[in-house]
CSV table of C-alpha atoms and ligand atoms in Angstrom, one decimal:
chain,number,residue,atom,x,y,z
A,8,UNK,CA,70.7,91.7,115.2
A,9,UNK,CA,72.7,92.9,112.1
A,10,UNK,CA,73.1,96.5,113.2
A,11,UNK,CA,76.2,97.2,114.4
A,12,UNK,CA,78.1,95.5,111.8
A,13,UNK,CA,75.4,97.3,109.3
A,14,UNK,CA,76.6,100.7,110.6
A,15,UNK,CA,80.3,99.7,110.9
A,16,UNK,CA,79.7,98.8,106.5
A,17,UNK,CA,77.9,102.5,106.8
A,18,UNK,CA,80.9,104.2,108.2
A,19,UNK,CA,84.1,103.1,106.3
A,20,UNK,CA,81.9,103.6,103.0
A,21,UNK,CA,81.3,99.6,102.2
A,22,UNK,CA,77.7,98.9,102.6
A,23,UNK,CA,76.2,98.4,99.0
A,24,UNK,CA,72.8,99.7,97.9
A,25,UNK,CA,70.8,98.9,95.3
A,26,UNK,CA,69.0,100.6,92.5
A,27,UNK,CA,66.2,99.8,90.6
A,28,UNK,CA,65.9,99.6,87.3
A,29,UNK,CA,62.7,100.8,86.0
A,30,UNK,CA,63.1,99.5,82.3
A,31,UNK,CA,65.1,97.6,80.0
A,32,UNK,CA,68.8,97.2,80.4
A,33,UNK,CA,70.5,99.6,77.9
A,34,UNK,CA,72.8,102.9,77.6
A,35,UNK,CA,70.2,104.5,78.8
A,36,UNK,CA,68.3,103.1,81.7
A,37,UNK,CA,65.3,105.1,83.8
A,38,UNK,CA,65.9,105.2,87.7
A,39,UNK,CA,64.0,106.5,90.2
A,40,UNK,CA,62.2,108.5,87.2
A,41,UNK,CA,65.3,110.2,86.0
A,42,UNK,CA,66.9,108.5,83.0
A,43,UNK,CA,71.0,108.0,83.3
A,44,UNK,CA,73.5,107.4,80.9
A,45,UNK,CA,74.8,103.6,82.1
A,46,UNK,CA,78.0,102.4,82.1
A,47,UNK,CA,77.2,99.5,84.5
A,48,UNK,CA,76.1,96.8,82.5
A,49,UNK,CA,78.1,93.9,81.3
A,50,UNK,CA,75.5,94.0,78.4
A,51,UNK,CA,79.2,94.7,75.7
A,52,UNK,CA,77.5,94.2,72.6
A,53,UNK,CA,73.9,95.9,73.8
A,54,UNK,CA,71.8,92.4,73.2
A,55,UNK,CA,69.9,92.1,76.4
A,56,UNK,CA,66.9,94.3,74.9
A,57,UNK,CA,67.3,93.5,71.2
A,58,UNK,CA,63.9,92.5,69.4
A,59,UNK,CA,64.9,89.1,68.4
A,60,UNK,CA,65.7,88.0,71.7
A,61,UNK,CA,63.0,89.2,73.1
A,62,UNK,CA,60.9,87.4,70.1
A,63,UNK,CA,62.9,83.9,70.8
A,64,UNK,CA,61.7,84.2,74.3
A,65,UNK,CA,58.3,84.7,73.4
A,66,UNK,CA,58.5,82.0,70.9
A,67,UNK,CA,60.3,79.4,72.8
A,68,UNK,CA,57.4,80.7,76.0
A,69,UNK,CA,54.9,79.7,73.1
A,70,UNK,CA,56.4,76.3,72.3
A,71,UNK,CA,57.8,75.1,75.4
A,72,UNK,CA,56.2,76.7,78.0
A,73,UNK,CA,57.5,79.1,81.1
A,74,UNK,CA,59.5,76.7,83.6
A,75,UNK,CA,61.8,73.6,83.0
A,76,UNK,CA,59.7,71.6,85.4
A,77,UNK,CA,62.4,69.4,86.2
A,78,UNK,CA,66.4,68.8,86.4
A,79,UNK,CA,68.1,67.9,82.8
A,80,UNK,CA,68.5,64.5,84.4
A,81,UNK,CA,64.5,64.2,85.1
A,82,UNK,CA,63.3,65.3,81.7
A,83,UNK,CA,64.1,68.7,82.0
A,84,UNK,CA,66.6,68.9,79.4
A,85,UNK,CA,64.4,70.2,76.2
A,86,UNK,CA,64.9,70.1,73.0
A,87,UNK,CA,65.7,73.9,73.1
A,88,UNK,CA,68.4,73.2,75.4
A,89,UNK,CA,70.0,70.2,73.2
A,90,UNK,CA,70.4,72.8,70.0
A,91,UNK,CA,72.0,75.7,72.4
A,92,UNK,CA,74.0,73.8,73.5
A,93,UNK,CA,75.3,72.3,70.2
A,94,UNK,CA,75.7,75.7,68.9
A,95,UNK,CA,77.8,76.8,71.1
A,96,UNK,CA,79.9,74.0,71.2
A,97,UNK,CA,80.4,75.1,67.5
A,98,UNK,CA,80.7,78.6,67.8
A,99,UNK,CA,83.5,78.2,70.1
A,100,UNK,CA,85.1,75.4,68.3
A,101,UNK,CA,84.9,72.6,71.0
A,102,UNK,CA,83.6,69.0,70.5
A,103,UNK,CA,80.8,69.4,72.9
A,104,UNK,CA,79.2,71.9,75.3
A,105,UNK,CA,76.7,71.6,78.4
A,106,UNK,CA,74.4,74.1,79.7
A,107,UNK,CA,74.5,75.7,83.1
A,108,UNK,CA,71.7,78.2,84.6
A,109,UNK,CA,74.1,80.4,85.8
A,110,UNK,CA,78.5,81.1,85.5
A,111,UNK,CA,78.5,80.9,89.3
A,112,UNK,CA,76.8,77.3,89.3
A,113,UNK,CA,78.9,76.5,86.1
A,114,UNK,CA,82.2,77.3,88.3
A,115,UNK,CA,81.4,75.8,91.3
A,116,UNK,CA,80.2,72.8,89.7
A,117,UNK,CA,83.3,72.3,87.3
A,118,UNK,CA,85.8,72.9,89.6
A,119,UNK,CA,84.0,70.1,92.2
A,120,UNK,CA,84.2,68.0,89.6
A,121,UNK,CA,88.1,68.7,88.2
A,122,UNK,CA,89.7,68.3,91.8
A,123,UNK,CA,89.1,66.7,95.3
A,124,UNK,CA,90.7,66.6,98.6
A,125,UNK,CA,93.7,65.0,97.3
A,126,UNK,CA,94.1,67.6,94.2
A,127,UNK,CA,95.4,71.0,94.2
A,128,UNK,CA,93.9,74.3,92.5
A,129,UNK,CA,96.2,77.0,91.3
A,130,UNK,CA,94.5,80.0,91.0
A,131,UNK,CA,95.1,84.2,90.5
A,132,UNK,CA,94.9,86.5,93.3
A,133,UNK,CA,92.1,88.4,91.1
A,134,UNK,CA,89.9,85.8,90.1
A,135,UNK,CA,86.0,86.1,89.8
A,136,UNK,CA,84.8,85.1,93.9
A,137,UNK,CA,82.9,82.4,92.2
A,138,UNK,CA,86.1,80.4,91.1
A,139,UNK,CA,87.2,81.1,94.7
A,140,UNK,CA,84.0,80.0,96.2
A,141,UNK,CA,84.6,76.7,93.7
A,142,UNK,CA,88.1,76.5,95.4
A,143,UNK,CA,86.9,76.1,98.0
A,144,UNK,CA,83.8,74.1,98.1
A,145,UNK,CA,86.2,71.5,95.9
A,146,UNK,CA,88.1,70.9,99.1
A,147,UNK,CA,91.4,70.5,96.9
A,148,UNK,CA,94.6,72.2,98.0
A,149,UNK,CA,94.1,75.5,97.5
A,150,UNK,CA,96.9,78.1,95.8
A,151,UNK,CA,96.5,81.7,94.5
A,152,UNK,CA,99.1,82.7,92.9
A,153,UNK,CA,99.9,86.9,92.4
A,154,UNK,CA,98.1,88.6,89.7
A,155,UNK,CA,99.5,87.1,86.3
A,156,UNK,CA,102.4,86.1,87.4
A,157,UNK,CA,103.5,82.9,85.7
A,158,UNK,CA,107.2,82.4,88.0
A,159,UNK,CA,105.1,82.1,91.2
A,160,UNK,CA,102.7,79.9,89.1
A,161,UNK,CA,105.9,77.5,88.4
A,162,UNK,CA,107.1,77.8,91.8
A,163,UNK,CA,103.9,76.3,92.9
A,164,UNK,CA,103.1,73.7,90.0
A,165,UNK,CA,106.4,72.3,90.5
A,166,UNK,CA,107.1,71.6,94.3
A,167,UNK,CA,103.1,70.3,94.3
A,168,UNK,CA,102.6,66.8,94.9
A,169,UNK,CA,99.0,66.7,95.0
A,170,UNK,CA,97.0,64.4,92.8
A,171,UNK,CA,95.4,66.0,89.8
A,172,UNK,CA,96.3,69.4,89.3
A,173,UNK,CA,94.1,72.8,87.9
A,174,UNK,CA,95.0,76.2,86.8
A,175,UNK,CA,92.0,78.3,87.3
A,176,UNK,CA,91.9,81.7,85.5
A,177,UNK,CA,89.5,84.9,84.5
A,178,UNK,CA,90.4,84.7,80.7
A,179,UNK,CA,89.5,88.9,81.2
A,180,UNK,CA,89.6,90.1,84.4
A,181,UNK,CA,86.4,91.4,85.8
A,182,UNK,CA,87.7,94.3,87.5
A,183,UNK,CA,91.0,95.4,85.8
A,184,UNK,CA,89.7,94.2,82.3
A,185,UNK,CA,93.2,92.9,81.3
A,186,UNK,CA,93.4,89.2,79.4
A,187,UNK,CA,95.4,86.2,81.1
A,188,UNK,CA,98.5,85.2,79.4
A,189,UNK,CA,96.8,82.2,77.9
A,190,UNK,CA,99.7,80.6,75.8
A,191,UNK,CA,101.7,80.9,78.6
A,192,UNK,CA,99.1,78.9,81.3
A,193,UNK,CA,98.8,76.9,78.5
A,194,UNK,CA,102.5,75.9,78.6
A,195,UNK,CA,102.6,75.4,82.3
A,196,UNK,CA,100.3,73.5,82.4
A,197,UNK,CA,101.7,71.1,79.9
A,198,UNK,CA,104.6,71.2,81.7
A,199,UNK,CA,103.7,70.1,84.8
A,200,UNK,CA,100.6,68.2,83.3
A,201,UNK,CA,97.8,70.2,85.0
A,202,UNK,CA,94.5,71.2,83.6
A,203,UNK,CA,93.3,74.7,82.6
A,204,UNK,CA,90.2,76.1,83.4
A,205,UNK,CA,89.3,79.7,81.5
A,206,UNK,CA,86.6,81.6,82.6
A,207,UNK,CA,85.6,83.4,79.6
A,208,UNK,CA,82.9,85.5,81.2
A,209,UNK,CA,83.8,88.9,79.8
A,210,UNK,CA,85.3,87.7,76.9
A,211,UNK,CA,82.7,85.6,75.3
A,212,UNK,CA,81.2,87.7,72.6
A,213,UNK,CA,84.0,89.9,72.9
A,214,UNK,CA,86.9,88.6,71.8
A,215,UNK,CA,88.2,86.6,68.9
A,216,UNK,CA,85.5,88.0,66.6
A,217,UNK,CA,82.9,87.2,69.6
A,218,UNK,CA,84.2,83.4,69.5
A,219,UNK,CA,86.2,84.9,73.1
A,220,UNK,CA,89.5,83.7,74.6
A,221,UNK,CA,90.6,80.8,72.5
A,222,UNK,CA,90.0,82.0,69.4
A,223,UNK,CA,91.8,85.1,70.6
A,224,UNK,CA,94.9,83.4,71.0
A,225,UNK,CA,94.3,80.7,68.4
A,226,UNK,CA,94.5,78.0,71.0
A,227,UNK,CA,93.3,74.8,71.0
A,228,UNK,CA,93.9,72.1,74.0
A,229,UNK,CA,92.4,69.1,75.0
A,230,UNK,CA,93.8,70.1,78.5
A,231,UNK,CA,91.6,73.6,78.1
A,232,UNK,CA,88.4,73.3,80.1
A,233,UNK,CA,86.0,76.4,78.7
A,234,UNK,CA,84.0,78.4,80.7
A,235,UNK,CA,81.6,81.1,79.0
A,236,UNK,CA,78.5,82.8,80.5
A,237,UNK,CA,75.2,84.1,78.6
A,238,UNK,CA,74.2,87.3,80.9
A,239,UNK,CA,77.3,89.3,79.8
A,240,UNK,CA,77.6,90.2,76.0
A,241,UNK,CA,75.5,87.4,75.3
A,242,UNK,CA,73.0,89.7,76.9
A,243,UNK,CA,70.6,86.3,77.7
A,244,UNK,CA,71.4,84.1,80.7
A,245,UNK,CA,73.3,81.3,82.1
A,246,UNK,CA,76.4,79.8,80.9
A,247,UNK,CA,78.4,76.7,79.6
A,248,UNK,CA,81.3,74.8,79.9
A,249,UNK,CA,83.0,73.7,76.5
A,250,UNK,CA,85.4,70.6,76.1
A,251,UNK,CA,86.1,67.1,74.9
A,252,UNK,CA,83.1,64.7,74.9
A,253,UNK,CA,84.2,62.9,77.7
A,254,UNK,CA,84.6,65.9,79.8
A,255,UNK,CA,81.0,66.7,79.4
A,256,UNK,CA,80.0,63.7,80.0
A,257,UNK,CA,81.4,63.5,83.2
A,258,UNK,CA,79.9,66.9,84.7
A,259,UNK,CA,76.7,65.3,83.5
A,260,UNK,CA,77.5,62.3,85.8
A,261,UNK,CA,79.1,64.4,88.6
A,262,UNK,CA,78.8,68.0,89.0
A,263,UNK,CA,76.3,69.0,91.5
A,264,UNK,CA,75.2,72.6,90.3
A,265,UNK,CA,74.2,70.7,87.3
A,266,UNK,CA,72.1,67.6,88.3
A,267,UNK,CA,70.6,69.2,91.5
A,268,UNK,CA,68.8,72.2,90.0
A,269,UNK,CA,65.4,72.9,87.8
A,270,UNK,CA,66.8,73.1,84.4
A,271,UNK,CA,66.9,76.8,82.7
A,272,UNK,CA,64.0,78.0,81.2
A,273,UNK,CA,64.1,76.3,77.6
A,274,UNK,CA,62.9,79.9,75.8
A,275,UNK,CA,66.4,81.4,77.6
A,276,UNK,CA,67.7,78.4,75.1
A,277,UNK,CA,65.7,80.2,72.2
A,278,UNK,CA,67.2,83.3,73.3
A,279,UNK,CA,70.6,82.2,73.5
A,280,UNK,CA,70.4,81.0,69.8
A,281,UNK,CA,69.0,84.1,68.8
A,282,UNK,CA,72.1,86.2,70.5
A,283,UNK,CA,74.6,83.4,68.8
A,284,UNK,CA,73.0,84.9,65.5
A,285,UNK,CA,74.0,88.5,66.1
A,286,UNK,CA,77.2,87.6,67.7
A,287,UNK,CA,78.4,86.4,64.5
A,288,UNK,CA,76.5,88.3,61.9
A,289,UNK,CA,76.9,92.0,63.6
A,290,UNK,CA,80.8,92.1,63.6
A,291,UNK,CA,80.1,96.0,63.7
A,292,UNK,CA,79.3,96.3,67.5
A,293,UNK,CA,82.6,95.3,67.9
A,294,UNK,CA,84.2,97.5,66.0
A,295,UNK,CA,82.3,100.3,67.5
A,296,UNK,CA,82.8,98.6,71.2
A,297,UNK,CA,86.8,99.3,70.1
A,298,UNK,CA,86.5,102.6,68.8
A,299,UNK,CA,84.5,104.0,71.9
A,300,UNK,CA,87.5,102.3,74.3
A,301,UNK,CA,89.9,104.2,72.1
A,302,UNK,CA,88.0,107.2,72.1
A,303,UNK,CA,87.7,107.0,76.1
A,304,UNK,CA,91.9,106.6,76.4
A,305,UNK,CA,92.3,109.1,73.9
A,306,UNK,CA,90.2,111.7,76.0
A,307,UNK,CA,91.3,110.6,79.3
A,308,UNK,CA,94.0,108.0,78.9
A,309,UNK,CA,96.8,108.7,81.3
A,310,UNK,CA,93.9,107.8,84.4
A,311,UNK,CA,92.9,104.7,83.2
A,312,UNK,CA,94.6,101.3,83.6
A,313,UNK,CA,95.7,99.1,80.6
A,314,UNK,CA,92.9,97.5,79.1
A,315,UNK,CA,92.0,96.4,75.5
A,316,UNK,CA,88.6,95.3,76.4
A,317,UNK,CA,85.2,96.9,77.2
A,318,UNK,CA,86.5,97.4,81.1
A,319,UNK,CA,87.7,100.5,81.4
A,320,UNK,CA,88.4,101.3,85.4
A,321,UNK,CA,89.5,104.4,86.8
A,322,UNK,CA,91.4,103.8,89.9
A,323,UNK,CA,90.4,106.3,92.6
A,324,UNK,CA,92.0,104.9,95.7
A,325,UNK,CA,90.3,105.1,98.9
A,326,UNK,CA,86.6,104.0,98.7
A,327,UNK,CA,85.4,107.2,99.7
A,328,UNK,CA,86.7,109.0,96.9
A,329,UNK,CA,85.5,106.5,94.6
A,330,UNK,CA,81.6,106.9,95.9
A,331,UNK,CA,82.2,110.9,95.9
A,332,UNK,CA,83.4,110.4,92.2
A,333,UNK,CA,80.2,108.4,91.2
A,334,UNK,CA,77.9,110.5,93.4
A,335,UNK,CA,78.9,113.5,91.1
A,336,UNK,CA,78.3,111.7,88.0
A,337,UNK,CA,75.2,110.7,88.8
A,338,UNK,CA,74.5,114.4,89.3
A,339,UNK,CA,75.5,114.9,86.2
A,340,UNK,CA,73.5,112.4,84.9
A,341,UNK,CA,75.6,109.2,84.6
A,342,UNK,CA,75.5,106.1,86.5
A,343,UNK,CA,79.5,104.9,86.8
A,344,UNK,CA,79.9,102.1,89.9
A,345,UNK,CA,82.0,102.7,92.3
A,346,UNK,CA,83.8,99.1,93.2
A,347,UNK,CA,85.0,98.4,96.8
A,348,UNK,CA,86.8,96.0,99.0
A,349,UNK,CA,86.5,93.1,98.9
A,350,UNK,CA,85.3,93.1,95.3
A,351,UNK,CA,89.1,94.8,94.4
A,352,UNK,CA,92.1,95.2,96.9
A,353,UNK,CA,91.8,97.6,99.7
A,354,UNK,CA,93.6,101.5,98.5
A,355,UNK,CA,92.2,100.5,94.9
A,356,UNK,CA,88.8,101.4,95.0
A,357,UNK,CA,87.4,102.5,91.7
A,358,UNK,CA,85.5,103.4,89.4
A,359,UNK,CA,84.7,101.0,86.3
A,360,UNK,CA,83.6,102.1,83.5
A,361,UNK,CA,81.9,99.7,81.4
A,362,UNK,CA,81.6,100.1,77.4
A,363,UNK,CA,78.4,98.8,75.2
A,364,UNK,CA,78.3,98.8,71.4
A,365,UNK,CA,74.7,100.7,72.2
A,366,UNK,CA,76.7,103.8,73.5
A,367,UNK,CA,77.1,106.8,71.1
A,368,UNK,CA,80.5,109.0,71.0
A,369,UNK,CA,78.1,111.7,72.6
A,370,UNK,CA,77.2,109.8,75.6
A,371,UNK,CA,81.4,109.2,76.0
A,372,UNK,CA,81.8,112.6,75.7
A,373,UNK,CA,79.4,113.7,78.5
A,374,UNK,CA,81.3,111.1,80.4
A,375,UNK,CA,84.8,112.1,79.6
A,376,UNK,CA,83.8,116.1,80.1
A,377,UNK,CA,82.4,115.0,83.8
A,378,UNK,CA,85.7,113.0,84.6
A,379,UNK,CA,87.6,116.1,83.5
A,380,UNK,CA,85.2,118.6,85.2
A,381,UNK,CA,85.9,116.8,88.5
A,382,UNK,CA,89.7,115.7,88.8
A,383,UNK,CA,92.7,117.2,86.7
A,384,UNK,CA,92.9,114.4,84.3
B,413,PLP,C1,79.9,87.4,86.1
B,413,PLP,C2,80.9,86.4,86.2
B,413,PLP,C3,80.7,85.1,86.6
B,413,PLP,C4,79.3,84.6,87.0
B,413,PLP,O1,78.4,84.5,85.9
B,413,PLP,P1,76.9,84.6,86.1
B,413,PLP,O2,76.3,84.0,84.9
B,413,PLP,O3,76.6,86.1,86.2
B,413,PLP,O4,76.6,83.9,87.4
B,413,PLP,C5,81.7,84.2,86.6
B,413,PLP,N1,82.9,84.5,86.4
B,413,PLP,C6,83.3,85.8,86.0
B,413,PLP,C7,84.7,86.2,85.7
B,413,PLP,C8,82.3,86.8,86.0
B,413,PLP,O5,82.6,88.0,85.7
């Protein structure tokens, strides 16, 4: 039935395979019997296979069992769940916090709640397809607004008449790596008395001595809505939404993603208080997560595009170049995704090149030698 449009995917170099991974996540995975050098993973600070995690698991497995067995509504919310989600509420210096199984429920189930038909939702061109998808489903007004660009963000704020109005962002852009001008949204949105909604997904763990966007910036808002996931540098699973009380209270009440699912499996809790541990304590991944992105522009530099955060992309341009590029690396023993339309814009097909404090300089070099070996940069 499928195909045609299968081979059409096939011939203009779109259709997406996948691999398998035949271990743990890591800098060094095993594939198809070979072992690679990875720089795939979102797994920044090189958690998702540390032993304490993996004894939190077992332990909460051991106290709480396997499965939720119900919604957090039905008596599914553990006692596991209740401390995560007070910790992070803490660690990111909100009032209250609420667990989500996954950043792509967490979005779509924030944003439902945030605006209705007769709201509008402001968003940037290069925003996670989850907060689209969230746009959407929320059946508010929907506006995109070019990539950081905070006049055509006025232009629309101001002539908008809709009810309630939200500013959706990526606090760091999944693809390009580059931070939203935060103080700035912040501002507008002030202005024109709109809420914010960051998406803190690559910058939770990350930034602000792991703390991520707001303590970046030293911001603090009661018009912020926080959005931070667990399966990126967190190297766990699922995610949470930050916020005043009342907010939290009222996705409790209302968001769908939230009420209508099993509730995560309370040892991913465990694990999730485990990984706040060595977010905080282990300041040195990092420090060595910013020396290997330095060490990366320093070797190759001029090819990359601006980015102070673990996201590193290479653009190639058309998407066959960018799955020639990879192919090669992966001959040479390095797995380096090649990212396609419609994940990025069509002619900016590229490579990105993910860092994780468990990558040594050597692996870098290998990468940076194959880069050079096969284009003049
Ligand atoms: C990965 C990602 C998500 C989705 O989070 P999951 O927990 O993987 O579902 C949401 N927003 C952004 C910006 C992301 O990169």
């Amino acid at each position: 039935m499928f195909k045609e449009e299968l081979a059409r995917l096939e011939r203009e170099g779109l259709r997406r395979k996948r691999r398998t991974l035949e271990g743990p996540q890591g800098s060094l995975v095993q594939v198809d019997g070979t072992s690679y050098v990875s720089f795939c993973s979102n797994d920044y600070l090189g958690l998702a296979n540390h032993p304490d995690l993996i004894e939190a698991v077992c332990l909460g497995a051991k106290q709480f069992g396997v499965g939720a067995g119900a919604s957090h509504l039905l008596l599914g919310h553990s006692a596991l769940h209740e401390q995560a989600e007070k910790a992070l509420a803490e660690f990111v210096r909100q009032p209250a916090a609420l667990l989500f199984s996954t950043g792509y429920m967490a979005n779509i189930g924030v944003l439902a709640m945030l605006a209705g038909r007769n709201d509008a939702v402001f968003c940037d061109k290069l925003n996670h397809a989850s907060l689209n998808e969230a746009a959407i489903l929320s059946r508010a007004r929907f506006h995109r607004y070019p990539h950081l660009d905070m006049d055509a963000l006025e232009v629309l704020l101001s002539r908008s008449v809709q009810g309630r109005k939200v500013v959706v962002t990526d606090a760091v852009f999944s693809m390009d790596g580059d931070i939203a001008p935060v103080p700035k949204l912040l501002e507008l949105c002030e202005k024109y008395d709109a809420i914010l909604l960051l998406d803190d997904a690559h910058g939770f763990g990350v930034l602000g001595d792991g703390r991520g966007i707001l303590a970046h910036f030293g911001i603090r808002s009661h018009r912020i809505v926080y959005m931070g996931t667990l399966g990126k540098a967190a190297g766990a699973s699922g995610a949470f939404v930050a916020g005043d009380e009342d907010l939290i209270d009222m996705l409790v009440q209302k968001s769908k993603s939230y009420v209508y699912t099993t509730a995560q499996p309370p040892m991913l809790a465990k694990a999730i208080l485990a990984s706040l541990n060595l977010i905080e304590a282990e300041a040195w991944r990092r420090k060595h997560l910013a020396e290997l992105a330095d060490h990366l522009k320093s070797g190759i530099g001029d090819a990359l595009m601006p980015s102070n955060t673990p996201i590193q992309p290479l653009v190639v341009g058309a998407s066959e170049a960018a799955l020639k590029l990879s192919a090669k690396l992966m001959e040479s023993g390095m797995i380096v995704p090649a990212i396609r339309p419609p994940t990025v814009p069509k002619g900016s097909s590229r490579l990105r090149i993910s860092l994780s404090a468990s990558h040594t300089f050597e692996q870098l070099d290998r990468l940076i030698k194959a880069l050079k070996d096969a284009a003049p940069y």
